[in-house]
Amino acid sequence: MIGKIVTGKSFGGAVRYLLGKEPGKAYILTSDGVELSSRQALIGSFEFQRRARPDVERVVGHISLSFHSDDNLRMSDQLMLDLAREYMQRMEITNTQYLVVRHTDTKHPHLHILYNRVRYDTTLVPDRNERLRNMRICKELKQEYGLTFSRGKEQIATERLHGSEQLRHRIYDHLRELLPECASWTALAEELIKRQVVTTFVYRGGDPTKEIQGVTFTLDGHTFKASQVDRKFSYGRLTQRIEQNRLRQAMIERIRNYTDEQRPQVTSILQKLEAEKQQQSEPPHRNLSIAGKPLTKEQIEMLREGEPIFVRGTQSEGYVVMDDRLQMAWVYRSDPRDWVEYGKYTMRRMDRDRIEAGYVVRTLVKWWGGTTARPYLWKEKESDTTYRESWDDPREPRPSQTQKQQDRPRRFITPKKKSRGPSR
């Protein structure tokens, strides 16, 4: 389920688009406050209401809701109508004129909501953060109604991407291709530079003698943080994958030195290592259920990444949050992502509660200048009045200083061609 928001000035153009399809390709699911006897009467209804606020120019609200083609058989008119009404309620499109039209001219089911931003009481339908709210609400409705999530970047039609999005996806493809074979950051960076991708490591305080906090990738002048390419390619996860590759390759080298008599004994080990290599691209998911409803792979991944999911059961509903190892759950009646002051940081209420409960939390905190950061915060003892902080997961073993120096990554820069002087 994807919502696309457009605001405009002309109700006439919007109505003609919604109802101007071939016969049978567009039909009205529901409406409120408008005259349906003819297109002109319908347009006149919207125009009459907008006159109550002549000071506002862009009063035409138009939202398209598109659903995954795998849900086509489920998408009855009643289900689409329920989704549209729930969506409008949560987006605060209330107490105003609207028209909901279903289109059947594409492979994927979709509908259009046309509404008047001028309400009956002359106030306006709020548009603050509407695109962020739209993304959150669409995700919640997909979870609650069990709709299909997209299958990730592997399913994206890259030929439709443009600009930075296309470059980001190219980096994603390169990492997917190279990562299973690289046993060090140096090896990965060298392979990426062959594909014109520059790897740059971010050090604490910008000091190369201090610990690495993250990594960026640059292609054709566009730079992306590792986690912006994909959450599973964050610096921490990439480092973990590379270390796993190193240990696997070391094991294979030892096995190769076995005698012929010993080889039958290690066949199963080789098969296991190869199977792990194939499965390594996606983290394992436990079979979890909440309120008697099994969670989807996408919901489990959101919980593991520290994001809440909305669950509606037969007796109750609420937002569910878990620790990143999926051992403990918290249930909230209201959205737990509101900001609270806790110690030296402003953070989400859900993160504060998990820290208070004694868990290590990769916390979303407000940083200087209004930006955000994701340090690990935790308490050593439940009675502690302050929490500790680290940019690395404190539960993971840290390499020795000698090993850090041996495998200290460096920045790889494409050599510049020597410029020739002016011809004489």
Short mmCIF file of C-alpha atoms in Angstrom, two decimals:
data_model
loop_
_atom_site.label_atom_id
_atom_site.label_comp_id
_atom_site.label_asym_id
_atom_site.label_seq_id
_atom_site.Cartn_x
_atom_site.Cartn_y
_atom_site.Cartn_z
CA MET A 1 0.00 0.00 0.00
CA ILE A 2 1.55 3.26 -1.16
CA GLY A 3 -0.04 6.68 -0.85
CA LYS A 4 0.81 9.52 -3.22
CA ILE A 5 -0.31 13.03 -2.25
CA VAL A 6 -0.99 15.86 -4.69
CA THR A 7 -2.46 19.28 -3.94
CA GLY A 8 -3.78 21.58 -6.63
CA LYS A 9 -6.09 24.40 -7.62
CA SER A 10 -8.57 22.86 -10.06
CA PHE A 11 -11.37 20.53 -8.98
CA GLY A 12 -12.47 20.35 -12.60
CA GLY A 13 -9.22 18.80 -13.80
CA ALA A 14 -9.16 16.32 -10.91
CA VAL A 15 -12.77 15.18 -11.46
CA ARG A 16 -12.22 14.73 -15.19
CA TYR A 17 -9.14 12.60 -14.49
CA LEU A 18 -10.88 10.42 -11.90
CA LEU A 19 -14.05 9.79 -13.93
CA GLY A 20 -12.74 10.18 -17.48
CA LYS A 21 -11.62 6.55 -17.95
CA GLU A 22 -13.07 4.06 -20.40
CA PRO A 23 -16.46 2.58 -19.40
CA GLY A 24 -16.04 0.12 -16.54
CA LYS A 25 -12.51 1.31 -15.70
CA ALA A 26 -13.55 3.84 -13.02
CA TYR A 27 -16.44 3.86 -10.57
CA ILE A 28 -17.35 5.70 -7.38
CA LEU A 29 -17.05 3.77 -4.09
CA THR A 30 -18.38 6.50 -1.78
CA SER A 31 -18.71 10.26 -1.40
CA ASP A 32 -19.85 12.94 1.01
CA GLY A 33 -21.22 16.45 0.55
CA VAL A 34 -21.16 16.49 -3.26
CA GLU A 35 -23.80 16.29 -6.00
CA LEU A 36 -23.39 13.18 -8.20
CA SER A 37 -26.09 13.83 -10.83
CA SER A 38 -23.45 14.96 -13.36
CA ARG A 39 -19.76 15.80 -13.57
CA GLN A 40 -20.54 19.49 -13.79
CA ALA A 41 -22.74 19.31 -10.68
CA LEU A 42 -19.97 17.42 -8.87
CA ILE A 43 -17.37 20.04 -9.77
CA GLY A 44 -19.81 22.81 -8.78
CA SER A 45 -20.26 21.25 -5.33
CA PHE A 46 -16.53 21.37 -4.64
CA GLU A 47 -16.21 24.89 -6.05
CA PHE A 48 -19.09 26.21 -3.93
CA GLN A 49 -17.47 24.96 -0.71
CA ARG A 50 -14.03 26.37 -1.55
CA ARG A 51 -15.48 29.92 -1.70
CA ALA A 52 -15.67 29.85 2.09
CA ARG A 53 -11.88 30.36 2.12
CA PRO A 54 -10.95 32.69 -0.75
CA ASP A 55 -7.65 33.37 1.00
CA VAL A 56 -6.42 29.81 0.31
CA GLU A 57 -5.45 28.95 -3.25
CA ARG A 58 -4.45 25.26 -3.18
CA VAL A 59 -7.51 23.59 -1.68
CA VAL A 60 -7.73 20.52 -3.95
CA GLY A 61 -6.56 17.40 -2.11
CA HIS A 62 -5.89 14.31 -4.23
CA ILE A 63 -4.44 11.07 -2.86
CA SER A 64 -3.94 7.82 -4.76
CA LEU A 65 -3.66 4.59 -2.75
CA SER A 66 -2.00 1.75 -4.65
CA PHE A 67 -1.79 -1.87 -3.49
CA HIS A 68 0.54 -4.75 -4.34
CA SER A 69 -0.54 -6.89 -7.31
CA ASP A 70 -0.30 -9.99 -5.06
CA ASP A 71 -3.29 -8.60 -3.11
CA ASN A 72 -5.45 -8.28 -6.22
CA LEU A 73 -7.76 -11.19 -5.39
CA ARG A 74 -8.38 -9.83 -1.89
CA MET A 75 -9.18 -6.30 -3.01
CA SER A 76 -12.96 -6.31 -2.95
CA ASP A 77 -14.77 -2.97 -3.17
CA GLN A 78 -15.67 -3.28 0.51
CA LEU A 79 -12.05 -3.86 1.63
CA MET A 80 -10.82 -0.94 -0.45
CA LEU A 81 -13.58 1.24 0.97
CA ASP A 82 -12.67 0.22 4.54
CA LEU A 83 -9.01 1.03 3.87
CA ALA A 84 -9.87 4.40 2.32
CA ARG A 85 -12.09 5.40 5.27
CA GLU A 86 -9.50 4.29 7.85
CA TYR A 87 -6.77 6.12 5.96
CA MET A 88 -8.78 9.36 5.77
CA GLN A 89 -9.65 9.19 9.47
CA ARG A 90 -5.99 8.84 10.48
CA MET A 91 -4.89 11.55 8.03
CA GLU A 92 -7.54 13.88 9.57
CA ILE A 93 -9.43 14.20 6.28
CA THR A 94 -12.69 14.61 8.16
CA ASN A 95 -15.71 16.92 8.23
CA THR A 96 -15.25 17.81 4.56
CA GLN A 97 -16.37 16.91 1.05
CA TYR A 98 -14.75 13.89 -0.57
CA LEU A 99 -15.05 11.45 -3.46
CA VAL A 100 -13.48 7.95 -3.51
CA VAL A 101 -13.05 6.38 -6.95
CA ARG A 102 -11.65 2.96 -7.83
CA HIS A 103 -9.68 2.50 -11.06
CA THR A 104 -9.22 -0.87 -12.79
CA ASP A 105 -7.03 0.21 -15.70
CA THR A 106 -3.76 -1.18 -14.29
CA LYS A 107 -2.51 -4.56 -13.04
CA HIS A 108 -2.22 -3.35 -9.46
CA PRO A 109 -5.42 -2.35 -7.60
CA HIS A 110 -5.67 1.31 -6.68
CA LEU A 111 -8.13 4.04 -5.74
CA HIS A 112 -8.22 7.84 -5.66
CA ILE A 113 -9.44 10.12 -2.88
CA LEU A 114 -10.43 13.63 -3.95
CA TYR A 115 -11.27 15.95 -1.06
CA ASN A 116 -11.78 19.60 -0.27
CA ARG A 117 -9.19 21.02 2.12
CA VAL A 118 -11.84 23.57 3.14
CA ARG A 119 -13.96 21.85 5.76
CA TYR A 120 -17.65 22.44 6.39
CA ASP A 121 -16.78 24.71 9.33
CA THR A 122 -14.31 26.67 7.05
CA THR A 123 -11.22 25.34 8.86
CA LEU A 124 -8.61 23.54 6.75
CA VAL A 125 -7.67 19.88 6.61
CA PRO A 126 -4.16 19.98 8.16
CA ASP A 127 -1.24 19.39 5.81
CA ARG A 128 1.59 19.53 8.38
CA ASN A 129 4.04 16.66 7.86
CA GLU A 130 1.43 15.03 5.64
CA ARG A 131 3.93 13.02 3.62
CA LEU A 132 5.60 11.61 6.72
CA ARG A 133 2.21 10.83 8.24
CA ASN A 134 1.16 9.23 4.95
CA MET A 135 4.16 6.86 4.99
CA ARG A 136 3.58 5.89 8.61
CA ILE A 137 -0.16 5.30 8.19
CA CYS A 138 0.27 3.24 5.02
CA LYS A 139 2.77 1.02 6.83
CA GLU A 140 0.43 0.61 9.81
CA LEU A 141 -2.53 -0.30 7.61
CA LYS A 142 -0.45 -2.86 5.70
CA GLN A 143 0.45 -4.49 9.00
CA GLU A 144 -3.06 -4.41 10.44
CA TYR A 145 -4.78 -5.77 7.33
CA GLY A 146 -2.03 -8.25 6.44
CA LEU A 147 -1.31 -6.65 3.07
CA THR A 148 1.75 -7.50 1.00
CA PHE A 149 4.94 -5.53 1.57
CA SER A 150 7.32 -4.95 -1.32
CA ARG A 151 10.09 -7.53 -1.49
CA GLY A 152 12.95 -5.08 -1.13
CA LYS A 153 15.44 -3.56 -3.49
CA GLU A 154 15.93 -6.80 -5.43
CA GLN A 155 12.46 -6.29 -6.96
CA ILE A 156 12.90 -2.64 -7.97
CA ALA A 157 12.73 -1.80 -11.66
CA THR A 158 16.01 0.10 -11.77
CA GLU A 159 15.35 1.47 -15.24
CA ARG A 160 12.59 3.60 -13.67
CA LEU A 161 14.93 5.16 -11.13
CA HIS A 162 16.64 8.49 -11.75
CA GLY A 163 19.43 10.58 -10.27
CA SER A 164 20.63 9.75 -6.77
CA GLU A 165 18.12 6.91 -6.32
CA GLN A 166 19.58 5.06 -9.29
CA LEU A 167 23.12 5.59 -7.97
CA ARG A 168 22.15 4.35 -4.53
CA HIS A 169 20.67 1.21 -6.03
CA ARG A 170 23.83 0.63 -8.08
CA ILE A 171 25.88 0.74 -4.88
CA TYR A 172 23.39 -1.67 -3.29
CA ASP A 173 23.84 -4.12 -6.19
CA HIS A 174 27.64 -3.87 -5.97
CA LEU A 175 27.60 -4.62 -2.23
CA ARG A 176 25.30 -7.60 -2.68
CA GLU A 177 27.60 -8.96 -5.37
CA LEU A 178 30.92 -8.39 -3.58
CA LEU A 179 30.20 -8.90 0.08
CA PRO A 180 30.04 -12.73 0.19
CA GLU A 181 33.63 -12.97 -1.13
CA CYS A 182 35.37 -10.18 0.84
CA ALA A 183 37.19 -11.07 4.06
CA SER A 184 38.46 -7.56 4.90
CA TRP A 185 37.40 -3.96 4.51
CA THR A 186 40.47 -3.39 2.35
CA ALA A 187 39.40 -6.10 -0.09
CA LEU A 188 35.85 -4.75 -0.27
CA ALA A 189 37.02 -1.16 -0.84
CA GLU A 190 39.44 -2.27 -3.57
CA GLU A 191 36.68 -4.13 -5.41
CA LEU A 192 34.31 -1.18 -5.09
CA ILE A 193 36.85 1.27 -6.52
CA LYS A 194 36.99 -0.92 -9.64
CA ARG A 195 33.31 -0.07 -10.02
CA GLN A 196 33.95 3.68 -9.47
CA VAL A 197 32.59 3.56 -5.88
CA VAL A 198 34.79 5.38 -3.33
CA THR A 199 34.78 4.06 0.24
CA THR A 200 35.40 6.63 2.99
CA PHE A 201 35.56 5.82 6.69
CA VAL A 202 34.18 8.23 9.28
CA TYR A 203 36.25 8.54 12.45
CA ARG A 204 35.14 9.85 15.80
CA GLY A 205 35.73 13.59 15.84
CA GLY A 206 37.22 13.41 12.36
CA ASP A 207 40.48 12.07 13.86
CA PRO A 208 41.91 9.08 11.89
CA THR A 209 43.72 7.88 15.02
CA LYS A 210 40.39 7.31 16.79
CA GLU A 211 37.82 4.58 16.30
CA ILE A 212 35.70 4.29 13.18
CA GLN A 213 32.10 5.38 13.59
CA GLY A 214 30.76 4.65 10.13
CA VAL A 215 31.40 4.46 6.40
CA THR A 216 30.14 6.26 3.31
CA PHE A 217 30.08 5.31 -0.37
CA THR A 218 30.44 7.84 -3.18
CA LEU A 219 29.44 7.28 -6.81
CA ASP A 220 29.36 9.95 -9.52
CA GLY A 221 29.60 12.74 -6.97
CA HIS A 222 26.77 11.45 -4.75
CA THR A 223 27.68 10.26 -1.23
CA PHE A 224 25.54 7.93 0.88
CA LYS A 225 25.95 6.65 4.41
CA ALA A 226 26.11 2.85 4.49
CA SER A 227 22.77 2.66 6.30
CA GLN A 228 21.21 4.90 3.62
CA VAL A 229 22.09 2.33 0.97
CA ASP A 230 20.21 -0.25 3.05
CA ARG A 231 19.77 -0.86 6.76
CA LYS A 232 21.36 -4.30 6.45
CA PHE A 233 24.47 -2.57 5.04
CA SER A 234 25.15 -0.37 8.06
CA TYR A 235 28.80 -0.14 9.12
CA GLY A 236 28.23 -2.50 12.06
CA ARG A 237 26.51 -5.14 9.97
CA LEU A 238 29.01 -4.91 7.15
CA THR A 239 31.84 -5.35 9.64
CA GLN A 240 30.11 -8.39 11.11
CA ARG A 241 29.64 -9.93 7.66
CA ILE A 242 33.28 -9.33 6.73
CA GLU A 243 34.46 -10.96 9.97
CA GLN A 244 32.25 -13.97 9.29
CA ASN A 245 33.76 -14.24 5.81
CA ARG A 246 37.28 -14.10 7.28
CA LEU A 247 36.57 -16.89 9.75
CA ARG A 248 34.90 -19.00 7.04
CA GLN A 249 37.82 -18.60 4.65
CA ALA A 250 40.28 -19.49 7.43
CA MET A 251 38.31 -22.65 8.15
CA ILE A 252 38.25 -23.62 4.47
CA GLU A 253 42.02 -23.12 4.21
CA ARG A 254 42.58 -25.44 7.14
CA ILE A 255 40.29 -28.06 5.60
CA ARG A 256 42.19 -27.93 2.32
CA ASN A 257 45.32 -29.04 4.18
CA TYR A 258 43.68 -32.19 5.46
CA THR A 259 44.90 -35.53 4.15
CA ASP A 260 42.81 -37.63 1.75
CA GLU A 261 41.86 -39.93 4.63
CA GLN A 262 40.50 -36.98 6.60
CA ARG A 263 38.51 -35.39 3.77
CA PRO A 264 35.34 -37.56 4.05
CA GLN A 265 35.05 -36.41 7.65
CA VAL A 266 34.89 -32.73 6.68
CA THR A 267 32.51 -32.93 3.72
CA SER A 268 29.58 -32.02 5.95
CA ILE A 269 31.54 -29.03 7.34
CA LEU A 270 32.14 -27.67 3.83
CA GLN A 271 28.48 -28.09 2.95
CA LYS A 272 27.46 -26.26 6.11
CA LEU A 273 29.85 -23.38 5.39
CA GLU A 274 28.51 -23.03 1.87
CA ALA A 275 24.92 -23.07 3.11
CA GLU A 276 25.76 -20.34 5.65
CA LYS A 277 27.30 -18.27 2.88
CA GLN A 278 24.10 -18.51 0.80
CA GLN A 279 21.88 -17.60 3.76
CA GLN A 280 24.09 -14.79 5.01
CA SER A 281 22.46 -12.04 2.96
CA GLU A 282 19.37 -12.04 5.19
CA PRO A 283 19.32 -12.31 8.99
CA PRO A 284 17.38 -15.28 10.41
CA HIS A 285 13.84 -14.61 11.58
CA ARG A 286 12.07 -16.29 14.42
CA ASN A 287 8.45 -17.36 14.11
CA LEU A 288 6.69 -14.84 16.32
CA SER A 289 3.05 -14.14 16.99
CA ILE A 290 1.31 -11.41 18.98
CA ALA A 291 -2.29 -11.52 20.15
CA GLY A 292 -2.63 -14.85 18.32
CA LYS A 293 -1.56 -13.38 14.96
CA PRO A 294 1.70 -14.54 13.36
CA LEU A 295 4.02 -11.68 12.43
CA THR A 296 5.28 -11.21 8.91
CA LYS A 297 8.98 -11.19 8.02
CA GLU A 298 8.76 -7.41 7.50
CA GLN A 299 7.18 -6.87 10.93
CA ILE A 300 9.89 -8.95 12.63
CA GLU A 301 12.60 -6.99 10.81
CA MET A 302 11.03 -3.69 11.95
CA LEU A 303 11.03 -4.91 15.57
CA ARG A 304 14.65 -6.03 15.27
CA GLU A 305 15.58 -2.58 13.92
CA GLY A 306 13.98 -0.87 16.91
CA GLU A 307 10.77 0.32 15.23
CA PRO A 308 7.26 -0.24 16.62
CA ILE A 309 4.53 -2.15 14.80
CA PHE A 310 0.79 -1.66 15.23
CA VAL A 311 -1.13 -4.85 16.07
CA ARG A 312 -4.88 -5.21 16.25
CA GLY A 313 -6.19 -8.28 18.13
CA THR A 314 -9.70 -9.49 18.87
CA GLN A 315 -9.73 -7.92 22.34
CA SER A 316 -7.31 -5.01 22.09
CA GLU A 317 -4.92 -3.11 19.87
CA GLY A 318 -1.70 -1.19 20.34
CA TYR A 319 1.89 -0.52 19.36
CA VAL A 320 4.37 -3.32 20.04
CA VAL A 321 8.10 -2.74 20.65
CA MET A 322 10.75 -5.42 21.31
CA ASP A 323 14.43 -5.54 22.14
CA ASP A 324 16.70 -6.22 19.15
CA ARG A 325 17.08 -9.89 20.09
CA LEU A 326 13.31 -10.34 20.24
CA GLN A 327 13.23 -11.59 23.81
CA MET A 328 10.99 -9.01 25.50
CA ALA A 329 7.98 -7.05 24.26
CA TRP A 330 6.35 -3.78 25.35
CA VAL A 331 2.80 -2.80 24.33
CA TYR A 332 1.64 0.83 24.16
CA ARG A 333 -1.88 2.15 23.65
CA SER A 334 -0.55 5.36 22.06
CA ASP A 335 2.34 5.90 19.62
CA PRO A 336 5.57 5.44 21.67
CA ARG A 337 7.74 7.50 19.32
CA ASP A 338 7.05 10.83 21.01
CA TRP A 339 10.18 12.65 22.22
CA VAL A 340 11.13 12.77 25.90
CA GLU A 341 14.07 14.21 27.82
CA TYR A 342 16.17 11.46 29.40
CA GLY A 343 19.67 12.09 30.74
CA LYS A 344 21.83 14.06 28.29
CA TYR A 345 19.65 13.26 25.24
CA THR A 346 16.18 13.77 23.87
CA MET A 347 14.97 10.36 22.69
CA ARG A 348 11.85 8.36 21.90
CA ARG A 349 9.78 7.24 24.88
CA MET A 350 10.04 3.61 23.75
CA ASP A 351 13.87 3.77 23.77
CA ARG A 352 13.93 5.29 27.24
CA ASP A 353 11.69 2.52 28.55
CA ARG A 354 13.91 -0.22 27.10
CA ILE A 355 17.04 1.36 28.61
CA GLU A 356 15.26 1.60 31.98
CA ALA A 357 14.37 -2.09 31.70
CA GLY A 358 18.05 -2.99 31.44
CA TYR A 359 18.45 -3.59 27.70
CA VAL A 360 21.13 -2.39 25.31
CA VAL A 361 19.34 -0.09 22.88
CA ARG A 362 20.52 1.46 19.62
CA THR A 363 18.71 4.65 20.47
CA LEU A 364 17.43 7.33 18.14
CA VAL A 365 18.49 10.60 19.78
CA LYS A 366 18.22 14.24 18.76
CA TRP A 367 21.64 15.57 17.89
CA TRP A 368 23.00 19.10 17.73
CA GLY A 369 21.44 21.25 15.05
CA GLY A 370 18.24 19.20 14.93
CA THR A 371 19.75 16.10 13.30
CA THR A 372 19.54 12.61 14.79
CA ALA A 373 22.07 9.93 15.70
CA ARG A 374 21.92 6.25 16.74
CA PRO A 375 24.36 5.48 19.60
CA TYR A 376 24.07 2.39 21.79
CA LEU A 377 22.84 3.32 25.28
CA TRP A 378 22.50 1.03 28.30
CA LYS A 379 22.76 0.79 32.07
CA GLU A 380 25.34 -1.41 33.78
CA LYS A 381 23.06 -1.82 36.81
CA GLU A 382 19.35 -1.26 37.21
CA SER A 383 20.06 1.14 40.07
CA ASP A 384 22.34 3.35 37.94
CA THR A 385 21.09 6.92 37.55
CA THR A 386 22.92 7.48 34.24
CA TYR A 387 23.34 5.36 31.15
CA ARG A 388 26.50 4.45 29.29
CA GLU A 389 27.14 5.21 25.62
CA SER A 390 29.02 3.58 22.73
CA TRP A 391 29.02 3.79 18.95
CA ASP A 392 29.72 0.04 18.77
CA ASP A 393 27.51 -2.70 20.16
CA PRO A 394 28.95 -3.29 23.66
CA ARG A 395 27.75 -6.92 23.56
CA GLU A 396 30.05 -7.77 20.67
CA PRO A 397 33.72 -8.70 21.22
CA ARG A 398 36.10 -5.94 20.14
CA PRO A 399 39.26 -6.59 18.10
CA SER A 400 42.61 -6.03 19.76
CA GLN A 401 44.54 -2.82 19.09
CA THR A 402 47.12 -4.80 17.08
CA GLN A 403 44.43 -6.24 14.83
CA LYS A 404 42.92 -2.77 14.36
CA GLN A 405 46.27 -1.43 13.17
CA GLN A 406 46.81 -4.35 10.79
CA ASP A 407 43.44 -3.99 9.10
CA ARG A 408 43.02 -0.22 9.42
CA PRO A 409 41.09 0.74 6.30
CA ARG A 410 42.11 3.65 4.18
CA ARG A 411 40.32 5.87 1.72
CA PHE A 412 40.48 4.69 -1.86
CA ILE A 413 40.52 7.45 -4.46
CA THR A 414 40.37 7.04 -8.20
CA PRO A 415 43.67 8.35 -9.59
CA LYS A 416 43.28 11.53 -11.59
CA LYS A 417 44.52 11.69 -15.14
CA LYS A 418 47.40 14.06 -15.71
CA SER A 419 46.21 17.17 -17.48
CA ARG A 420 48.00 18.15 -20.59
CA GLY A 421 49.20 21.70 -21.17
CA PRO A 422 47.86 23.82 -24.00
CA SER A 423 48.95 22.72 -27.44
CA ARG A 424 51.30 24.96 -29.32
#
